[in-house]
Coordinates of N, CA and C in Angstrom, one line a residue:
M1 N 0.8 -1.2 0.0 CA 0.0 0.0 0.0 C 0.9 1.3 0.0
L2 N 1.9 1.2 0.8 CA 2.8 2.4 0.8 C 3.5 2.5 -0.5
E3 N 3.8 1.4 -1.1 CA 4.4 1.4 -2.4 C 3.5 2.0 -3.4
G4 N 2.2 1.7 -3.3 CA 1.2 2.2 -4.2 C 1.1 3.7 -4.1
Q5 N 1.1 4.1 -2.9 CA 1.0 5.6 -2.6 C 2.3 6.3 -3.2
I6 N 3.4 5.6 -3.0 CA 4.7 6.2 -3.5 C 4.6 6.3 -5.0
A7 N 4.1 5.2 -5.6 CA 4.0 5.2 -7.1 C 3.0 6.3 -7.5
D8 N 1.9 6.4 -6.8 CA 0.9 7.5 -7.1 C 1.6 8.9 -7.0
L9 N 2.3 9.0 -5.9 CA 2.9 10.4 -5.7 C 4.0 10.6 -6.7
K10 N 4.7 9.6 -7.1 CA 5.7 9.8 -8.2 C 5.1 10.2 -9.5
E11 N 4.0 9.5 -9.7 CA 3.2 9.8 -11.0 C 2.7 11.2 -11.0
Q12 N 2.1 11.6 -9.8 CA 1.6 13.0 -9.7 C 2.8 14.0 -9.8
L13 N 3.9 13.6 -9.2 CA 5.1 14.5 -9.2 C 5.5 14.7 -10.7
S14 N 5.6 13.5 -11.4 CA 6.0 13.5 -12.8 C 5.0 14.4 -13.6
E15 N 3.7 14.2 -13.3 CA 2.7 15.0 -14.1 C 2.8 16.5 -13.8
V16 N 3.1 16.8 -12.5 CA 3.2 18.3 -12.1 C 4.5 18.8 -12.7
Q17 N 5.6 18.0 -12.8 CA 6.8 18.5 -13.4 C 6.6 18.7 -14.9
R18 N 5.8 17.9 -15.6 CA 5.5 18.0 -17.0 C 4.7 19.3 -17.2
D19 N 3.7 19.5 -16.3 CA 2.9 20.7 -16.4 C 3.7 22.0 -16.2
L20 N 4.6 21.9 -15.2 CA 5.5 23.0 -14.9 C 6.4 23.3 -16.1
S21 N 6.9 22.2 -16.7 CA 7.8 22.4 -17.8 C 7.1 23.0 -19.0
K22 N 5.8 22.6 -19.3 CA 5.0 23.2 -20.3 C 4.8 24.7 -20.0
E23 N 4.5 24.9 -18.7 CA 4.2 26.3 -18.3 C 5.4 27.2 -18.5
R24 N 6.6 26.7 -18.1 CA 7.9 27.4 -18.3 C 8.1 27.6 -19.8
Q25 N 7.9 26.6 -20.6 CA 8.1 26.7 -22.1 C 7.2 27.8 -22.7
S26 N 5.9 27.7 -22.2 CA 4.9 28.7 -22.7 C 5.3 30.1 -22.3
R27 N 5.8 30.2 -21.0 CA 6.2 31.5 -20.6 C 7.4 32.0 -21.4
D28 N 8.4 31.1 -21.6 CA 9.5 31.5 -22.4 C 9.2 31.9 -23.8
D29 N 8.2 31.2 -24.4 CA 7.7 31.5 -25.8 C 7.1 32.9 -25.8
V30 N 6.2 33.1 -24.8 CA 5.6 34.4 -24.7 C 6.6 35.5 -24.5
Q31 N 7.6 35.3 -23.7 CA 8.6 36.3 -23.4 C 9.4 36.5 -24.7
L32 N 9.8 35.5 -25.4 CA 10.5 35.6 -26.7 C 9.7 36.4 -27.7
L33 N 8.4 36.1 -27.8 CA 7.5 36.8 -28.7 C 7.4 38.2 -28.3
S34 N 7.3 38.5 -27.0 CA 7.1 39.9 -26.6 C 8.4 40.7 -26.8
E35 N 9.6 40.1 -26.6 CA 10.8 40.7 -26.9 C 10.9 41.1 -28.4
H36 N 10.5 40.1 -29.2 CA 10.6 40.3 -30.7 C 9.6 41.4 -31.1
K37 N 8.4 41.4 -30.5 CA 7.4 42.5 -30.8 C 8.0 43.8 -30.3
F38 N 8.6 43.8 -29.1 CA 9.2 45.1 -28.6 C 10.2 45.6 -29.5
Q39 N 11.1 44.7 -30.0 CA 12.1 45.1 -30.9 C 11.5 45.7 -32.2
Q40 N 10.5 45.0 -32.7 CA 9.8 45.5 -34.0 C 9.2 46.9 -33.7
L41 N 8.6 47.1 -32.6 CA 8.0 48.4 -32.3 C 9.0 49.5 -32.1
N42 N 10.1 49.1 -31.4 CA 11.2 50.0 -31.2 C 11.8 50.4 -32.6
D43 N 12.0 49.5 -33.5 CA 12.6 49.8 -34.8 C 11.6 50.7 -35.5
K44 N 10.3 50.4 -35.5 CA 9.3 51.2 -36.1 C 9.3 52.6 -35.5
Y45 N 9.4 52.7 -34.2 CA 9.5 54.1 -33.6 C 10.7 54.8 -34.1
Q46 N 11.8 54.2 -34.2 CA 13.0 54.9 -34.7 C 12.8 55.4 -36.2
E47 N 12.2 54.5 -37.0 CA 11.9 54.9 -38.4 C 11.0 56.1 -38.4
V48 N 9.9 56.1 -37.6 CA 9.0 57.2 -37.6 C 9.6 58.4 -37.0
N49 N 10.4 58.3 -36.0 CA 11.1 59.4 -35.4 C 12.1 60.1 -36.5
E50 N 12.8 59.3 -37.2 CA 13.7 59.8 -38.3 C 12.9 60.5 -39.4
A51 N 11.7 59.9 -39.7 CA 10.9 60.5 -40.7 C 10.3 61.8 -40.2
K52 N 10.0 61.9 -38.9 CA 9.5 63.1 -38.3 C 10.6 64.2 -38.4
I53 N 11.8 63.8 -38.1 CA 12.9 64.8 -38.1 C 13.1 65.3 -39.6
I54 N 13.0 64.4 -40.5 CA 13.2 64.8 -41.9 C 12.1 65.7 -42.4
I55 N 10.9 65.4 -41.9 CA 9.7 66.2 -42.3 C 9.8 67.6 -41.6
E56 N 10.3 67.7 -40.4 CA 10.4 68.9 -39.7 C 11.5 69.8 -40.4
K57 N 12.6 69.2 -40.8 CA 13.6 69.9 -41.5 C 13.1 70.5 -42.9
E58 N 12.3 69.6 -43.6 CA 11.8 70.1 -44.9 C 10.8 71.2 -44.6
L59 N 10.0 71.0 -43.6 CA 9.0 72.1 -43.3 C 9.7 73.4 -43.0
Y60 N 10.8 73.3 -42.2 CA 11.6 74.5 -41.9 C 12.1 75.2 -43.2
V61 N 12.6 74.3 -44.1 CA 13.1 74.9 -45.4 C 12.0 75.5 -46.2
Q62 N 10.8 74.9 -46.2 CA 9.7 75.4 -46.9 C 9.2 76.7 -46.3
Q63 N 9.2 76.8 -45.0 CA 8.8 78.0 -44.3 C 9.8 79.1 -44.6
D64 N 11.1 78.8 -44.6 CA 12.1 79.8 -44.9 C 11.9 80.3 -46.4
T65 N 11.7 79.4 -47.3 CA 11.4 79.7 -48.7 C 10.2 80.6 -48.8
L66 N 9.1 80.2 -48.1 CA 7.9 81.0 -48.2 C 8.2 82.4 -47.6
R67 N 8.9 82.5 -46.5 CA 9.2 83.8 -45.9 C 10.0 84.7 -46.9
R68 N 11.0 84.1 -47.5 CA 11.8 84.8 -48.5 C 10.9 85.3 -49.7
A69 N 10.0 84.4 -50.1 CA 9.2 84.7 -51.2 C 8.2 85.9 -50.8
M70 N 7.7 85.8 -49.6 CA 6.8 86.9 -49.2 C 7.6 88.2 -49.1
E71 N 8.8 88.2 -48.5 CA 9.6 89.4 -48.5 C 9.9 89.9 -49.9
A72 N 10.2 89.0 -50.8 CA 10.5 89.5 -52.2 C 9.2 90.1 -52.8
R73 N 8.1 89.5 -52.5 CA 6.8 90.0 -53.0 C 6.6 91.4 -52.5
V74 N 6.8 91.6 -51.1 CA 6.6 92.9 -50.5 C 7.5 93.9 -51.1
T75 N 8.8 93.5 -51.3 CA 9.8 94.4 -51.9 C 9.4 94.8 -53.4
A76 N 8.9 93.8 -54.1 CA 8.5 94.0 -55.5 C 7.3 95.0 -55.6
E77 N 6.4 94.7 -54.7 CA 5.2 95.6 -54.6 C 5.6 97.0 -54.3
K78 N 6.5 97.2 -53.3 CA 6.9 98.5 -52.9 C 7.6 99.2 -54.1
E79 N 8.5 98.5 -54.8 CA 9.2 99.0 -55.9 C 8.2 99.4 -57.0
R80 N 7.2 98.5 -57.2 CA 6.2 98.8 -58.3 C 5.5 100.1 -57.9
N81 N 5.1 100.2 -56.7 CA 4.3 101.4 -56.2 C 5.2 102.7 -56.4
E82 N 6.5 102.5 -56.0 CA 7.4 103.7 -56.2 C 7.5 104.0 -57.7
A83 N 7.6 103.0 -58.5 CA 7.7 103.3 -60.0 C 6.5 103.9 -60.5
R84 N 5.3 103.5 -60.0 CA 4.0 104.1 -60.4 C 4.0 105.5 -60.0
N85 N 4.4 105.8 -58.8 CA 4.4 107.2 -58.3 C 5.3 108.0 -59.1
E86 N 6.5 107.5 -59.4 CA 7.5 108.2 -60.2 C 6.9 108.5 -61.6
I87 N 6.2 107.5 -62.2 CA 5.6 107.7 -63.5 C 4.5 108.8 -63.4
R88 N 3.7 108.7 -62.4 CA 2.6 109.7 -62.2 C 3.2 111.1 -62.0
R89 N 4.3 111.2 -61.2 CA 4.9 112.5 -61.0 C 5.5 113.0 -62.3
L90 N 6.1 112.2 -63.1 CA 6.7 112.6 -64.4 C 5.6 113.0 -65.3
R91 N 4.5 112.3 -65.3 CA 3.4 112.7 -66.2 C 2.8 114.1 -65.8
E92 N 2.7 114.3 -64.5 CA 2.2 115.6 -64.0 C 3.2 116.7 -64.4
A93 N 4.5 116.4 -64.3 CA 5.5 117.4 -64.6 C 5.4 117.7 -66.1
K94 N 5.3 116.6 -66.9 CA 5.2 116.8 -68.4 C 3.9 117.6 -68.7
A95 N 2.8 117.3 -68.1 CA 1.6 118.0 -68.3 C 1.8 119.5 -67.9
A96 N 2.4 119.7 -66.8 CA 2.6 121.1 -66.4 C 3.6 121.8 -67.4
A97 N 4.6 121.1 -67.8 CA 5.5 121.7 -68.8 C 4.8 122.0 -70.1
E98 N 3.9 121.1 -70.5 CA 3.1 121.3 -71.8 C 2.2 122.5 -71.6
E99 N 1.6 122.6 -70.4 CA 0.7 123.7 -70.2 C 1.5 125.0 -70.2
A100 N 2.6 125.0 -69.6 CA 3.5 126.2 -69.5 C 3.9 126.6 -70.9
R101 N 4.2 125.6 -71.8 CA 4.6 125.9 -73.2 C 3.4 126.5 -73.9
I102 N 2.2 125.9 -73.7 CA 1.1 126.5 -74.4 C 0.8 127.9 -73.9
Q103 N 0.9 128.1 -72.6 CA 0.7 129.5 -72.1 C 1.7 130.4 -72.6
A104 N 3.0 129.9 -72.8 CA 4.0 130.8 -73.3 C 3.7 131.1 -74.8
E105 N 3.3 130.1 -75.5 CA 2.9 130.4 -76.9 C 1.8 131.4 -77.0
L106 N 0.8 131.2 -76.2 CA -0.4 132.1 -76.2 C 0.1 133.5 -75.8
S107 N 0.9 133.5 -74.8 CA 1.5 134.8 -74.4 C 2.3 135.5 -75.5
N108 N 3.1 134.7 -76.2 CA 3.9 135.2 -77.3 C 2.9 135.6 -78.4
D109 N 1.9 134.8 -78.7 CA 1.0 135.1 -79.8 C 0.3 136.5 -79.4
K110 N -0.2 136.6 -78.2 CA -0.9 137.8 -77.8 C 0.1 139.0 -77.9
A111 N 1.3 138.8 -77.5 CA 2.3 139.9 -77.6 C 2.5 140.3 -79.1
A112 N 2.6 139.3 -79.9 CA 2.9 139.5 -81.3 C 1.7 140.2 -81.9
L113 N 0.5 139.7 -81.6 CA -0.8 140.3 -82.1 C -0.9 141.8 -81.6
K114 N -0.5 142.0 -80.4 CA -0.6 143.4 -79.9 C 0.4 144.3 -80.6
L115 N 1.6 143.8 -80.9 CA 2.6 144.5 -81.6 C 2.1 144.8 -83.0
A116 N 1.5 143.7 -83.6 CA 1.1 143.9 -85.0 C 0.0 144.9 -85.1
R117 N -1.0 144.9 -84.1 CA -2.0 145.9 -84.1 C -1.4 147.3 -83.9
E118 N -0.5 147.4 -83.0 CA 0.1 148.7 -82.7 C 0.8 149.2 -84.0
R119 N 1.5 148.3 -84.7 CA 2.2 148.7 -85.9 C 1.2 149.1 -87.0
E120 N 0.1 148.3 -87.1 CA -1.0 148.6 -88.0 C -1.6 150.0 -87.7
A121 N -1.8 150.2 -86.4 CA -2.4 151.5 -86.1 C -1.4 152.6 -86.4
S122 N -0.1 152.4 -86.2 CA 0.9 153.4 -86.5 C 0.9 153.6 -88.0
L123 N 0.8 152.6 -88.8 CA 0.9 152.7 -90.2 C -0.4 153.4 -90.8
R124 N -1.5 153.1 -90.2 CA -2.8 153.8 -90.6 C -2.6 155.3 -90.2
K125 N -2.1 155.5 -89.1 CA -1.9 156.9 -88.7 C -1.0 157.7 -89.7
D126 N 0.1 157.0 -90.0 CA 1.0 157.6 -91.0 C 0.3 157.7 -92.4
L127 N -0.5 156.7 -92.8 CA -1.2 156.8 -94.0 C -2.2 157.9 -94.0
N128 N -2.9 158.0 -92.9 CA -3.9 159.1 -92.8 C -3.2 160.5 -92.8
A129 N -2.1 160.5 -92.2 CA -1.3 161.8 -92.2 C -0.9 162.1 -93.6
E130 N -0.4 161.1 -94.3 CA 0.1 161.3 -95.7 C -1.1 161.7 -96.6
Q131 N -2.2 161.1 -96.4 CA -3.4 161.4 -97.2 C -3.9 162.8 -96.9
S132 N -3.8 163.2 -95.7 CA -4.3 164.5 -95.3 C -3.3 165.6 -95.9
R133 N -2.1 165.4 -96.1 CA -1.2 166.3 -96.7 C -1.4 166.4 -98.2
A134 N -1.8 165.4 -98.7 CA -1.9 165.4 -100.2 C -3.2 166.0 -100.6

């Protein structure tokens, strides 16, 4: 009977050891899988982080390019407005000069007309004086 109990206990011990071995193997497999998964996730994180850094650098370059383009646009608009103002000022000066030339011509014409009338009056006076003597 004692021998039967010992055999039973040995059998139970053997069964428990098999179960324990299976449990350890299962735990080791899970740990191995989790380490592999962790390594994959870590590698993916590194890739994503590098991509993020590249994107941030590109974004900075694009922002700098946009800033320069905006500055160039503002400068070009300012220069265009200055050129328009200069053209407007030159047109006004040309119009004023043309008006002054026309006024000068009119003034000269009036003076010449006045001189011609005075001369005509003088000639009539001389003619009338000559006719009166004759």
